[in-house]
Structure formats: structure tokens, C-alpha cells
Amino acid sequence: MSNNSEQTVKSAGKKTKRKTKKRTVEPAKTLVIVESPAKAKTIEKYLGNKKYEVMASMGHLRDLPKSQFGIDLEHDFTPKYINIRGKGELIKKLKKAAKKAGKIYLASDPDREGEAIAWHLAHILEMDDQEKCRIVFNEITKQAIKEAVKAPREINLDLVDAQQARRMLDRIVGYKLSPLLWRKIKKGLSAGRVQSVVVRMVCDREIEINKFIAEEYWTIGVKLRGGVKPATFAGELSAISGEKCHINNEEEAMRIAEDLSVQEFVVKEIKKSERKRKAPAPFITSSLQQDAARKLGFTSRRTMMIAQQLYEGINIGRKGPAGLITYMRTDSTRVSEVAQLEAQKYIRNNFGDNYLPEKPPVYSAKKDAQDAHEAIRPTDINLLPNAIEQYLTKEQLKLYRLIWQRFLASQMLPSIHNIVNIAITGGIYTLKASGSILKFDGFTAVYKENDSKKDVVLPEVEQGEILKLRKVLPEQHFTEPPPRYNDASIVKVLEEKGIGRPSTYAPIIDTVLNRGYVVRNGKKFEPTELGFIVLDLLETYFKDIVDIRFTAGLEADLDKIAEGVMEKNELLEHFYVPFAKTLEKAEAEIGHVDIPEEVSDVPCDKCGRMMVIKQGKYSKFLACPGFPECRNTKPILKDTGAVCPLCGGKIVERRTKKGKVFYGCENYPECTFVTWDAPAGKKCTVCGADLLKHRYKNGKVIEYCSNEKCPSLADSGTDLQKKAVKSK
């Protein structure tokens, strides 16, 4: 019987007619699978839920097993993949949705890792390998999503093979070499293909610092006066008898200073020039991590975590979830034409045509850049940081503002400075004075670099003019060792050396910290004794593992696999055959390595044994050697030399659970004095209490009295009073 037919029904002896309603069959929805719920929510908003169902895979669903090696070395390095434990229910839901779907689109992140996730998903959902099911987008905007849905492609198996090769190389090193470290040193250690190189870098820098011998040198500054409108300005001794001066000791410096004080100084030469400073390129992953570390104090891990949130989508009120930035794992400085036109319009309307270059700027990428995605930029330049401040966390706002400012600045004209260099002679001595005045701010109207300097104005002097000497200022200096690495500098070196890829920098740093090979002291990385021991073993037997050029060469080979010019198994075999022979030799030759324990002079207050110094995740601490019978531990308190203003006890350096340094009284908890600000090593001239040193985010440093009742605080303004009150 058709749905449109009329049915005749007998009721109470009468015949009545009724029409049946036409049943409509709902068309099957298209299933779109992404990696995270936040991303799913944002994309569903643009596609609508009538025709599309958007679900999240929560990252990888299949991987090599944790409990076994998982690679068949005898049969062409065949990997054994299993469903990840705990993802069973999610897999069931995805399979159920896939059966009902008319089409399936796999929309994981547009990189090798995302391609591999899509490949694993296709296997789990029993999809055809040749099916055009893969969609990618550089930004989560309505236009980008709609265009991606219109242009699905097949899964790129070359990219998948590159990811598999990296994963399998790391598994070979980790699962073959780590057990050796367990047997020879101690349990729980690991060695990684890239992490070991980072440990070497940190250890090598520490050795360099320890070997460094500081050398004394002196500079001599002068205060001169002259010009049409006489003014005092600074100069510096640069040459003696035409040769660049090198002053090595106080005696020599004082002799020269005395001789300078009786010379007549004449303006010999005036050079005026114009210096242009180009805008920096829009962010790529590495430069974002470096700038966020320098300007915001973010670790690489935190930067990438917050950037991921901004990319996947933030709920911004009536507009709902919106992706605020483009994909944050990229090595390309390329920018779409649409984004450049939007930036030009914004600059024209808010700054004027004189800030716009004749042609949109093009920035060159690194030689080995994959150039798969655009640079990191805001998806909508008109979405101002201040306009969406209420919807973002403080950290999200800081990073979004940094990205927004950097991109807008990259589309603007260079800044221009007028430079003046004056050469001054006095007998056998040559002095120099330099001035710089900002003529046109250009991109700096939006984005300030860390080394931005204030104007230095020199008086208008004339060639041949005689200047008056006001003061000679000899100053002692000492050469300094190379600084320890921090998040910004280590990422910069990893990028320059071609070690790892931008997406791997943050997890690499996390791994060496978590394994205890390196600790973060403030913002600097320091190697531990364990790090040196493991590195020594690796350098003796596995030179390639810790060799920077070898590791960089492997990265280049992985790129070749992604480009389809090298086979995955070719790389694996080339690496594994010599590695296996070295592993066998090391197993036979290495004896057990004892890690010496440093005994302190502090007795355990529970069992009386002398406590030993152990290395924790963030710093060293005292532990009872009677473990596990006695589990007593104590923090190592570093005396700062300052005195507590409340009880007269010592102010010591302490650390939070996350390793952040603060300062407090040794008599805690009886005395509650605590402050984030370090003692300045000086006494207050008003009350004699110790001064504390507060550093602002803009780099400004102030010193204030630790005694909140000191009159100097009231005289210095409410800001210092607040600092003193907060420290209690």
C-alpha cells in the first residue's frame, strides 16, 4: 500500500476516508572527524548539524603497543599497531556513526601527524584506501571549512610513511637503548634519538661555562659639552694612536684617564646617515616559541598549548566558537593574498597610506622549509585583542595579541632612524659619540622589538669645534661565559641545526626535564649529574645518537620520505644495522655505573643518618639514605644573606611545587614572611633593613625596603607600598 493511498475504514457501520501522511526519509549525514572537541564544536558551527555530524577522535586511536617492541625487524620493519587502551568506547561510537553516514571526511591537523591519524582512522573505520576522504584547512573559518569540504583528497601515504618512520626510529632507540641504561645505571632512564642531542647541547654548554676564565678589561667613557646650544653628551674612547684600544688593568686605565683629562678635544668628523629597519616576518612555530619565551616568559610547551586553543576555537560571545589564528605548526612565512589585503585595509584606515609599502612584502623561508601552511596569523585582523579580551584567559590574550601585532607589523613599512656618528680627537686619542633619532616609526607603531632603544640626541656640533671635557669615567668589566640555554635560545639552535621539527621542540624539552637529565633553574637549563653520566655512556658507544649532524641528517631523510623520493624501510635499515652491532658491543663491554651520592652535613631528624643530596625535577633536595625504611626528605634552603624584617631570621630561597623560586623566612611556619622578590644585597639608608628587588615585565627593576613600616615606602609612592604589603 502506498503512502499516498486512501484507506477505507469501517467505523460504526459507516465508511470514512482518511489520508495518510507522507513519510520522508532523512538523507544520511556527512560525518566529519577532527582531533579535539573544541575543534569539533567550532567546525560544526560553520557546517551546521542538519547535514553534518562532527566528532572528535581525541588524537591518535592506534599506536605501537607500550608493553612490547611492536616492530617486526625480520619482516621489513612491519609495525604492529593496536587500539590505544581506554579508547574502546570512543571507537565504538565512531564506528556506529560511520555506518550511518553518507560520507566520511577525516579532518585531523594538516601535518604529518594529522595525516597519520587520518590513516589510522581510515583503517579502524574500514574505509577504502583510495577514497577521497581527507580534508585539510590552514585556519578554522567558515570560508576555509566550506572550501575544504568541496575539495577532499586521498590520504597522502608519503606523509604517513614519514610519520611512521619517525615513530619507528624513536621506538628502536627508546626500546633498545633504554633497557641498557636501566641495567647499567638505574631503572627508569631513557635515551631518545633527539632528546639525547639536547642533553649533549646543555652539557657541552655547562662544560664551556666551567672552563671559562674571566678576563679583566676596562672602558673609558667621557662627558663632553659643546654645540650651538651647548649641551653635555657622552662619548667613549675608541682608539689610541689610530689602533683600537684594549685596556687590560686598572693601572693602565687610570694612566690613560689622567692623560685624557688634560687633552683638548676637537670634532674631527661628523657622519649623518639614515638607517631603515625592516619589519620582522610573521611568526612561524620556532619564532613564536622564541618570542613568547622572551616577551611573555612562556615555556615552549605552554606556548604551543595556548596556540592550539586559539587555533581550535574560542567562544567569543554571540559569534560563538571561532578559530582565532591559523595553524600554529608551520615553517612557512607565506601569507594568503586575502589576509594581506585585509591587513592593508586595516593599516590604511588606522595608520594611513604612509605606513603601507607599494607591494605586499614577501619573506623568504628557510632552505629546508616544507612550506605546507601559511605563517601564523590572526584569522581576522579586525578581531582586535582588546575587543575579545573578556572571552580569553590572560595567557590566551597575551599570545593572541603577540601574534596579531607581529602579523600586522609584518605588512607595514620599515622604521627609519636618523643616525649621527661623531669622531673626536684629543692628542693621540680618538673618541666616538653616537646618536639616533626616530624619524618614522613604521612597523614599530604596532610591534616593539626587545632591543628597541630610546632616542639618543646629540647637540649640533661643527667640524673643528673645540669641546669642553666635563668628566672622565673609567669602568672595569670582566668577560662573561656563554649563557646557559633557555627556551628561546635552545629552540633557536634546534632550528638552526635542523634538529627535530617545530612541532617536536616542546615535547623534546619536556622529555629531558622529566627524565632528570636537565633541570630548569629559573629560566635557564642546567644539566644534572645523571645527565652527564648518561651522555658519557652514549658518547662512548653511540656517537651517532648524540651527534648533531647525524640527527639533522635523519631529519632531512624524513623529509625525503614525505616528498616520495625515499622509501621508509630504506631509512630504517640504514639506521638499524650499525645501531644493532653497537648495542651488542656496549652490552658486553659496559659494567655497572654507580651514581655517587653527595652526603650532606644534615642529620635525618627521624633516624639520625646523614642525609644525601638528590636531584628532583626542579631542584636538588635532601633525602634520607635509609629509603625505603625512612622516607624523610627536606628542601635545600639557600641563605640569601638577608634578614627577615619580622623576626630577624635568615631569608632563604625556596621553591614552589612547580619549581618557581620565592623567598621566605627560615623560621616558617612560625614566621610568615614571604616574597617573590629577591633580596638586593643592600641595606635601606632610612631604616637599615634589607632591600628587595622587584622586576617588572617590561624589564624595569626597582629596589624597595622589606620593612613595610619604613618611611621610605610612603615617600616612594603607593606602588612600592603595595609590593611591601604583598610580600608579607
Coordinates of N, CA and C in Angstrom, one line a residue, residues 434-539:
S434 N 77.7 58.6 19.5 CA 76.7 58.1 18.5 C 75.3 58.6 19.0
G435 N 74.5 59.1 18.1 CA 73.2 59.5 18.4 C 72.2 58.8 17.4
S436 N 71.0 58.6 17.8 CA 70.0 58.0 17.0 C 68.6 58.6 17.3
I437 N 67.9 59.1 16.3 CA 66.6 59.7 16.5 C 65.6 59.1 15.6
L438 N 64.5 58.7 16.1 CA 63.5 58.0 15.3 C 62.8 59.1 14.4
K439 N 62.9 58.8 13.1 CA 62.3 59.7 12.1 C 60.9 59.3 11.7
F440 N 60.8 57.9 11.5 CA 59.5 57.4 11.1 C 59.3 56.0 11.9
D441 N 58.3 55.9 12.6 CA 58.1 54.6 13.4 C 57.8 53.4 12.6
G442 N 57.1 53.5 11.5 CA 56.8 52.4 10.7 C 56.2 51.3 11.5
F443 N 56.7 50.0 11.3 CA 56.1 48.9 11.9 C 56.1 48.9 13.4
T444 N 57.1 49.7 14.0 CA 57.2 49.8 15.5 C 56.0 50.5 16.1
A445 N 55.2 51.1 15.3 CA 54.0 51.7 15.8 C 53.1 50.6 16.4
V446 N 53.3 49.3 15.9 CA 52.5 48.2 16.4 C 53.3 47.2 17.2
Y447 N 54.5 47.0 16.8 CA 55.3 45.9 17.4 C 56.7 46.3 17.8
K448 N 57.0 46.2 19.0 CA 58.3 46.7 19.5 C 59.2 45.4 19.7
E449 N 60.4 45.6 19.2 CA 61.4 44.5 19.3 C 62.0 44.6 20.7
N450 N 62.6 43.5 21.2 CA 63.2 43.5 22.6 C 64.3 44.5 22.7
D451 N 65.1 44.8 21.6 CA 66.2 45.6 21.7 C 65.9 47.1 21.3
S452 N 64.6 47.4 21.3 CA 64.3 48.8 20.9 C 64.9 49.8 21.9
K453 N 65.6 50.8 21.4 CA 66.3 51.7 22.3 C 65.7 53.1 22.2
K454 N 65.8 53.9 23.2 CA 65.3 55.2 23.2 C 66.2 56.1 22.4
D455 N 65.7 57.3 22.0 CA 66.4 58.2 21.2 C 67.6 58.7 22.0
V456 N 68.8 58.8 21.3 CA 70.0 59.5 21.9 C 70.2 60.7 21.1
V457 N 70.0 61.9 21.7 CA 70.1 63.1 20.9 C 71.4 63.8 21.2
L458 N 72.2 64.0 20.2 CA 73.5 64.7 20.3 C 73.3 66.2 19.9
P459 N 74.0 67.1 20.6 CA 73.9 68.5 20.2 C 74.5 68.8 18.8
E460 N 74.0 69.9 18.2 CA 74.5 70.2 16.9 C 75.9 70.8 17.0
V461 N 76.9 70.0 16.7 CA 78.3 70.4 16.8 C 78.8 70.6 15.3
E462 N 79.9 71.3 15.2 CA 80.5 71.6 13.9 C 81.9 71.0 13.8
Q463 N 82.3 70.6 12.6 CA 83.6 70.0 12.4 C 84.7 71.1 12.8
G464 N 85.7 70.7 13.6 CA 86.7 71.6 14.0 C 86.4 72.3 15.4
E465 N 85.2 72.1 15.8 CA 84.7 72.7 17.1 C 85.5 72.1 18.3
I466 N 85.9 73.0 19.2 CA 86.6 72.5 20.4 C 85.5 72.2 21.5
L467 N 85.6 71.1 22.1 CA 84.6 70.7 23.1 C 85.2 70.8 24.5
K468 N 84.4 71.0 25.5 CA 84.8 71.0 26.9 C 84.7 69.7 27.5
L469 N 85.7 69.2 28.2 CA 85.7 68.0 28.9 C 85.1 68.2 30.3
R470 N 84.0 67.5 30.6 CA 83.4 67.6 31.9 C 83.8 66.5 32.9
K471 N 84.0 65.3 32.3 CA 84.3 64.2 33.3 C 84.9 63.0 32.5
V472 N 85.8 62.3 33.1 CA 86.4 61.0 32.5 C 85.9 59.9 33.4
L473 N 85.3 58.8 32.8 CA 84.7 57.8 33.5 C 85.3 56.4 33.2
P474 N 86.4 56.0 33.8 CA 86.9 54.7 33.6 C 86.0 53.6 34.3
E475 N 85.8 52.5 33.6 CA 84.9 51.5 34.2 C 85.5 50.1 34.0
Q476 N 85.5 49.3 35.0 CA 86.0 47.9 35.0 C 84.9 46.9 34.5
H477 N 85.4 46.0 33.7 CA 84.5 44.9 33.2 C 85.2 43.6 33.2
F478 N 84.5 42.5 33.1 CA 85.0 41.2 33.0 C 84.3 40.4 31.9
T479 N 85.1 39.7 31.1 CA 84.4 38.9 30.0 C 83.5 37.9 30.7
E480 N 82.4 37.5 30.0 CA 81.5 36.6 30.6 C 81.4 35.3 29.8
P481 N 81.1 34.2 30.5 CA 81.0 32.9 29.7 C 79.7 32.9 28.9
P482 N 79.6 32.0 27.9 CA 78.3 32.0 27.2 C 77.2 31.6 28.1
P483 N 76.0 32.2 27.9 CA 74.9 32.0 28.8 C 74.3 30.6 28.7
R484 N 73.7 30.1 29.7 CA 73.0 28.8 29.7 C 71.8 28.9 28.7
Y485 N 71.4 27.8 28.1 CA 70.3 27.9 27.3 C 69.0 28.2 28.0
N486 N 68.1 28.9 27.4 CA 66.7 29.0 27.9 C 65.8 28.5 26.8
D487 N 64.5 28.6 27.0 CA 63.5 28.1 26.0 C 63.8 28.8 24.6
A488 N 64.0 30.1 24.6 CA 64.2 30.8 23.4 C 65.4 30.4 22.7
S489 N 66.5 30.4 23.4 CA 67.8 30.1 22.7 C 68.0 28.6 22.3
I490 N 67.4 27.7 23.1 CA 67.6 26.3 22.7 C 66.7 26.0 21.5
V491 N 65.5 26.6 21.4 CA 64.7 26.4 20.2 C 65.4 27.0 18.9
K492 N 66.1 28.2 19.1 CA 66.8 28.8 18.0 C 67.9 27.9 17.5
V493 N 68.6 27.3 18.4 CA 69.7 26.4 18.0 C 69.2 25.1 17.3
L494 N 68.1 24.5 17.9 CA 67.5 23.4 17.3 C 67.1 23.6 15.8
E495 N 66.5 24.8 15.6 CA 66.1 25.2 14.3 C 67.2 25.4 13.4
E496 N 68.3 26.1 13.8 CA 69.4 26.4 13.0 C 70.2 25.1 12.6
K497 N 70.2 24.2 13.6 CA 71.0 22.9 13.3 C 70.1 21.9 12.6
G498 N 68.8 22.1 12.4 CA 68.0 21.2 11.7 C 67.7 19.9 12.6
I499 N 67.6 20.1 13.9 CA 67.3 19.0 14.8 C 65.8 19.0 15.1
G500 N 65.2 17.9 14.9 CA 63.7 17.9 15.1 C 63.0 18.8 14.2
R501 N 61.7 18.9 14.4 CA 60.9 19.8 13.6 C 60.1 20.7 14.6
P502 N 59.6 21.9 14.1 CA 58.9 22.8 15.0 C 57.9 22.2 16.0
S503 N 57.2 21.2 15.5 CA 56.1 20.6 16.3 C 56.7 19.7 17.4
T504 N 58.0 19.4 17.3 CA 58.7 18.5 18.3 C 59.5 19.2 19.3
Y505 N 59.7 20.5 19.2 CA 60.6 21.2 20.1 C 60.1 21.1 21.5
A506 N 58.8 21.4 21.7 CA 58.2 21.5 23.1 C 58.3 20.1 23.8
P507 N 57.9 19.0 23.1 CA 58.0 17.7 23.7 C 59.4 17.2 24.0
I508 N 60.3 17.6 23.1 CA 61.8 17.3 23.4 C 62.2 17.9 24.7
I509 N 61.9 19.2 24.9 CA 62.4 19.9 26.1 C 61.7 19.3 27.3
D510 N 60.4 19.0 27.2 CA 59.7 18.3 28.3 C 60.3 17.0 28.7
T511 N 60.7 16.2 27.7 CA 61.3 14.9 28.0 C 62.6 14.9 28.8
V512 N 63.5 15.8 28.4 CA 64.8 15.9 29.1 C 64.6 16.4 30.5
L513 N 63.6 17.2 30.7 CA 63.3 17.7 32.0 C 62.7 16.6 32.9
N514 N 61.7 15.9 32.3 CA 61.0 14.8 33.0 C 62.0 13.7 33.4
R515 N 62.9 13.4 32.6 CA 63.9 12.3 32.8 C 64.9 12.6 33.9
G516 N 65.0 13.9 34.2 CA 66.0 14.3 35.2 C 67.4 14.5 34.7
Y517 N 67.6 14.6 33.3 CA 68.9 14.8 32.7 C 69.2 16.3 32.8
V518 N 68.2 17.2 32.8 CA 68.3 18.6 32.8 C 67.3 19.2 33.7
V519 N 67.7 20.3 34.4 CA 66.7 20.9 35.3 C 66.6 22.4 34.8
R520 N 65.4 23.0 35.2 CA 65.2 24.4 34.8 C 65.5 25.2 36.1
N521 N 66.6 26.0 36.1 CA 66.9 26.8 37.2 C 66.5 28.3 36.8
G522 N 65.4 28.7 37.4 CA 64.8 30.0 36.9 C 64.3 29.7 35.5
K523 N 64.9 30.4 34.5 CA 64.5 30.2 33.1 C 65.7 29.5 32.3
K524 N 66.7 29.2 33.0 CA 67.9 28.6 32.4 C 67.9 27.0 32.6
F525 N 68.5 26.3 31.6 CA 68.6 24.9 31.6 C 70.0 24.5 32.1
E526 N 70.0 23.6 33.2 CA 71.3 23.2 33.7 C 71.3 21.6 33.7
P527 N 72.4 21.0 33.3 CA 72.5 19.5 33.3 C 72.6 19.0 34.7
T528 N 72.1 17.8 34.9 CA 72.3 17.2 36.2 C 73.5 16.2 36.1
E529 N 73.9 15.7 37.3 CA 75.0 14.7 37.3 C 74.5 13.5 36.5
L530 N 73.3 13.1 36.6 CA 72.7 12.0 35.8 C 72.8 12.2 34.3
G531 N 72.5 13.5 33.9 CA 72.6 13.8 32.5 C 74.0 13.6 32.0
F532 N 75.1 14.0 32.8 CA 76.4 13.9 32.4 C 76.8 12.4 32.3
I533 N 76.3 11.6 33.2 CA 76.7 10.1 33.2 C 76.1 9.4 32.0
V534 N 74.8 9.7 31.7 CA 74.2 9.1 30.6 C 74.8 9.6 29.3
L535 N 75.1 10.9 29.2 CA 75.8 11.4 28.0 C 77.1 10.8 27.8
D536 N 77.9 10.6 28.8 CA 79.2 10.0 28.7 C 79.1 8.6 28.1
L537 N 78.1 7.8 28.6 CA 78.0 6.4 28.1 C 77.6 6.5 26.6
L538 N 76.7 7.4 26.2 CA 76.2 7.5 24.9 C 77.3 7.9 23.9
E539 N 78.1 8.9 24.4 CA 79.2 9.4 23.6 C 80.3 8.3 23.3

